[in-house]
mmCIF file of C-alpha atoms in Angstrom:
data_model
loop_
_atom_site.group_PDB
_atom_site.id
_atom_site.type_symbol
_atom_site.label_atom_id
_atom_site.label_comp_id
_atom_site.label_asym_id
_atom_site.label_seq_id
_atom_site.Cartn_x
_atom_site.Cartn_y
_atom_site.Cartn_z
ATOM 1 C CA TYR A 1 0.000 0.000 0.000
ATOM 2 C CA THR A 2 1.427 3.364 -1.048
ATOM 3 C CA ILE A 3 0.498 6.685 0.521
ATOM 4 C CA ASN A 4 0.718 9.819 -1.579
ATOM 5 C CA VAL A 5 2.368 12.091 1.000
ATOM 6 C CA THR A 6 1.624 15.233 -1.000
ATOM 7 C CA ALA A 7 -2.104 14.452 -0.735
ATOM 8 C CA VAL A 8 -2.026 13.856 3.035
ATOM 9 C CA PRO A 9 -2.280 17.526 4.171
ATOM 10 C CA ALA A 10 -5.206 18.185 1.815
ATOM 11 C CA ALA A 11 -6.943 14.976 2.871
ATOM 12 C CA VAL A 12 -6.461 15.716 6.570
ATOM 13 C CA SER A 13 -7.741 19.239 6.069
ATOM 14 C CA ALA A 14 -10.749 17.957 4.116
ATOM 15 C CA ALA A 15 -11.565 15.356 6.752
ATOM 16 C CA ASP A 16 -11.243 17.973 9.504
ATOM 17 C CA LEU A 17 -13.476 20.483 7.699
ATOM 18 C CA SER A 18 -16.035 17.941 6.515
ATOM 19 C CA ILE A 19 -18.292 18.704 9.515
ATOM 20 C CA LEU A 20 -18.871 22.113 7.975
ATOM 21 C CA GLY A 21 -20.649 20.483 5.038
ATOM 22 C CA ALA A 22 -22.609 17.952 7.092
ATOM 23 C CA PRO A 23 -26.413 17.933 7.056
ATOM 24 C CA LEU A 24 -27.605 21.075 8.805
ATOM 25 C CA GLN A 25 -28.819 19.315 11.947
ATOM 26 C CA ARG A 26 -25.441 17.595 12.427
ATOM 27 C CA TYR A 27 -23.654 20.894 11.800
ATOM 28 C CA SER A 28 -25.963 22.475 14.390
ATOM 29 C CA ASP A 29 -25.068 19.795 16.928
ATOM 30 C CA TYR A 30 -21.375 20.493 16.235
ATOM 31 C CA ALA A 31 -21.852 24.267 16.625
ATOM 32 C CA VAL A 32 -23.763 23.810 19.882
ATOM 33 C CA ALA A 33 -21.013 21.497 21.187
ATOM 34 C CA VAL A 34 -18.353 24.074 20.294
ATOM 35 C CA ARG A 35 -20.313 26.726 22.169
ATOM 36 C CA LYS A 36 -20.539 24.425 25.204
ATOM 37 C CA GLU A 37 -16.760 23.926 25.094
ATOM 38 C CA HIS A 38 -16.445 27.689 25.396
ATOM 39 C CA ALA A 39 -19.148 28.172 28.035
ATOM 40 C CA HIS A 40 -16.697 30.203 30.109
ATOM 41 C CA LEU A 41 -17.036 33.029 27.554
ATOM 42 C CA SER A 42 -19.833 35.553 27.809
ATOM 43 C CA ASP A 43 -22.306 35.628 24.935
ATOM 44 C CA THR A 44 -20.663 38.803 23.660
ATOM 45 C CA GLU A 45 -17.151 37.336 23.794
ATOM 46 C CA TRP A 46 -18.377 34.138 22.140
ATOM 47 C CA ALA A 47 -20.091 36.047 19.342
ATOM 48 C CA GLN A 48 -16.963 38.130 18.676
ATOM 49 C CA ARG A 49 -14.680 35.089 18.564
ATOM 50 C CA ARG A 50 -17.102 32.961 16.562
ATOM 51 C CA ALA A 51 -17.520 35.842 14.101
ATOM 52 C CA ARG A 52 -13.759 35.873 13.502
ATOM 53 C CA VAL A 53 -13.727 32.120 12.866
ATOM 54 C CA LEU A 54 -16.745 32.134 10.570
ATOM 55 C CA LYS A 55 -15.612 35.235 8.695
ATOM 56 C CA GLY A 56 -12.143 33.789 8.258
ATOM 57 C CA LEU A 57 -13.597 30.633 6.748
ATOM 58 C CA LEU A 58 -16.255 32.364 4.652
ATOM 59 C CA ASP A 59 -13.700 34.835 3.270
ATOM 60 C CA ARG A 60 -11.560 32.019 1.893
ATOM 61 C CA GLU A 61 -11.790 31.599 -1.853
ATOM 62 C CA GLN A 62 -11.926 27.832 -1.396
ATOM 63 C CA LEU A 63 -12.522 25.949 1.868
ATOM 64 C CA PHE A 64 -11.590 22.481 0.653
ATOM 65 C CA LEU A 65 -8.228 21.773 -0.941
ATOM 66 C CA THR A 66 -9.334 18.655 -2.789
ATOM 67 C CA ASP A 67 -11.491 18.544 -5.912
ATOM 68 C CA VAL A 68 -13.833 16.078 -4.190
ATOM 69 C CA GLY A 69 -14.238 18.391 -1.204
ATOM 70 C CA LYS A 70 -14.890 21.399 -3.365
ATOM 71 C CA ALA A 71 -17.441 19.494 -5.446
ATOM 72 C CA THR A 72 -19.272 17.759 -2.596
ATOM 73 C CA CYS A 73 -18.886 19.982 0.468
ATOM 74 C CA GLU A 74 -18.161 23.590 -0.448
ATOM 75 C CA ALA A 75 -21.736 24.769 -1.065
ATOM 76 C CA ALA A 76 -23.187 22.940 1.950
ATOM 77 C CA ALA A 77 -20.407 24.213 4.222
ATOM 78 C CA ARG A 78 -20.953 27.801 3.150
ATOM 79 C CA ALA A 79 -24.722 27.429 3.578
ATOM 80 C CA ASN A 80 -24.291 25.963 7.086
ATOM 81 C CA MET A 81 -21.903 28.674 8.212
ATOM 82 C CA GLY A 82 -24.114 31.352 6.674
ATOM 83 C CA HIS A 83 -27.073 29.912 8.568
ATOM 84 C CA GLU A 84 -25.108 29.944 11.817
ATOM 85 C CA TRP A 85 -24.012 33.524 11.125
ATOM 86 C CA ARG A 86 -27.626 34.628 10.687
ATOM 87 C CA LEU A 87 -28.652 32.863 13.901
ATOM 88 C CA VAL A 88 -25.800 34.143 16.043
ATOM 89 C CA PHE A 89 -25.822 37.689 14.707
ATOM 90 C CA GLY A 90 -29.521 37.906 13.980
ATOM 91 C CA GLY A 91 -30.349 37.654 17.662
ATOM 92 C CA SER A 92 -31.399 34.004 17.898
ATOM 93 C CA GLN A 93 -29.768 31.626 20.317
ATOM 94 C CA LEU A 94 -27.832 28.832 18.700
ATOM 95 C CA THR A 95 -29.369 25.593 19.906
ATOM 96 C CA ALA A 96 -30.249 22.349 18.208
ATOM 97 C CA ASN A 97 -33.900 23.436 18.268
ATOM 98 C CA THR A 98 -33.266 26.610 16.255
ATOM 99 C CA ILE A 99 -31.935 24.855 13.180
ATOM 100 C CA ASP A 100 -34.066 23.008 10.671
ATOM 101 C CA GLU A 101 -32.903 19.815 8.952
ATOM 102 C CA ALA A 102 -31.315 20.376 5.544
ATOM 103 C CA ASP A 103 -30.984 17.872 2.760
ATOM 104 C CA THR A 104 -27.320 18.556 2.029
ATOM 105 C CA GLU A 105 -24.599 16.134 2.954
ATOM 106 C CA CYS A 106 -20.868 16.202 2.637
ATOM 107 C CA THR A 107 -18.981 12.953 2.193
ATOM 108 C CA GLU A 108 -15.559 14.554 1.867
ATOM 109 C CA GLY A 109 -14.214 13.156 5.149
ATOM 110 C CA GLU A 110 -14.851 9.582 4.073
ATOM 111 C CA ASP A 111 -13.706 10.219 0.487
ATOM 112 C CA ALA A 112 -10.541 11.985 1.595
ATOM 113 C CA ALA A 113 -9.566 9.212 3.977
ATOM 114 C CA ALA A 114 -10.180 6.586 1.303
ATOM 115 C CA SER A 115 -8.094 8.426 -1.291
ATOM 116 C CA VAL A 116 -4.892 8.719 0.801
#
């Protein structure tokens, strides 16, 4: 078995970011869990820090470094983060109950791991 070492960083990045393109409910669960990990921050501090993270990701020309990731996850990831942005900065609380199920799904994490 041969590993293409030049593809490893892109595959690891794609697998790590694949949650961003998950179905909206799973992305919501992830976002809620991240907020819980940072419960020590006030809502204002959390919103400021989360804004920097989301803006940094959304400002990127391309989130996923692999063709598969770009084709299968990019649009869903941007939609999920945009939805979170509207919830957090539109005055709603980010909880699993505030996000509706979407019919998008990213398989980049599995595809990236299989292609290395």
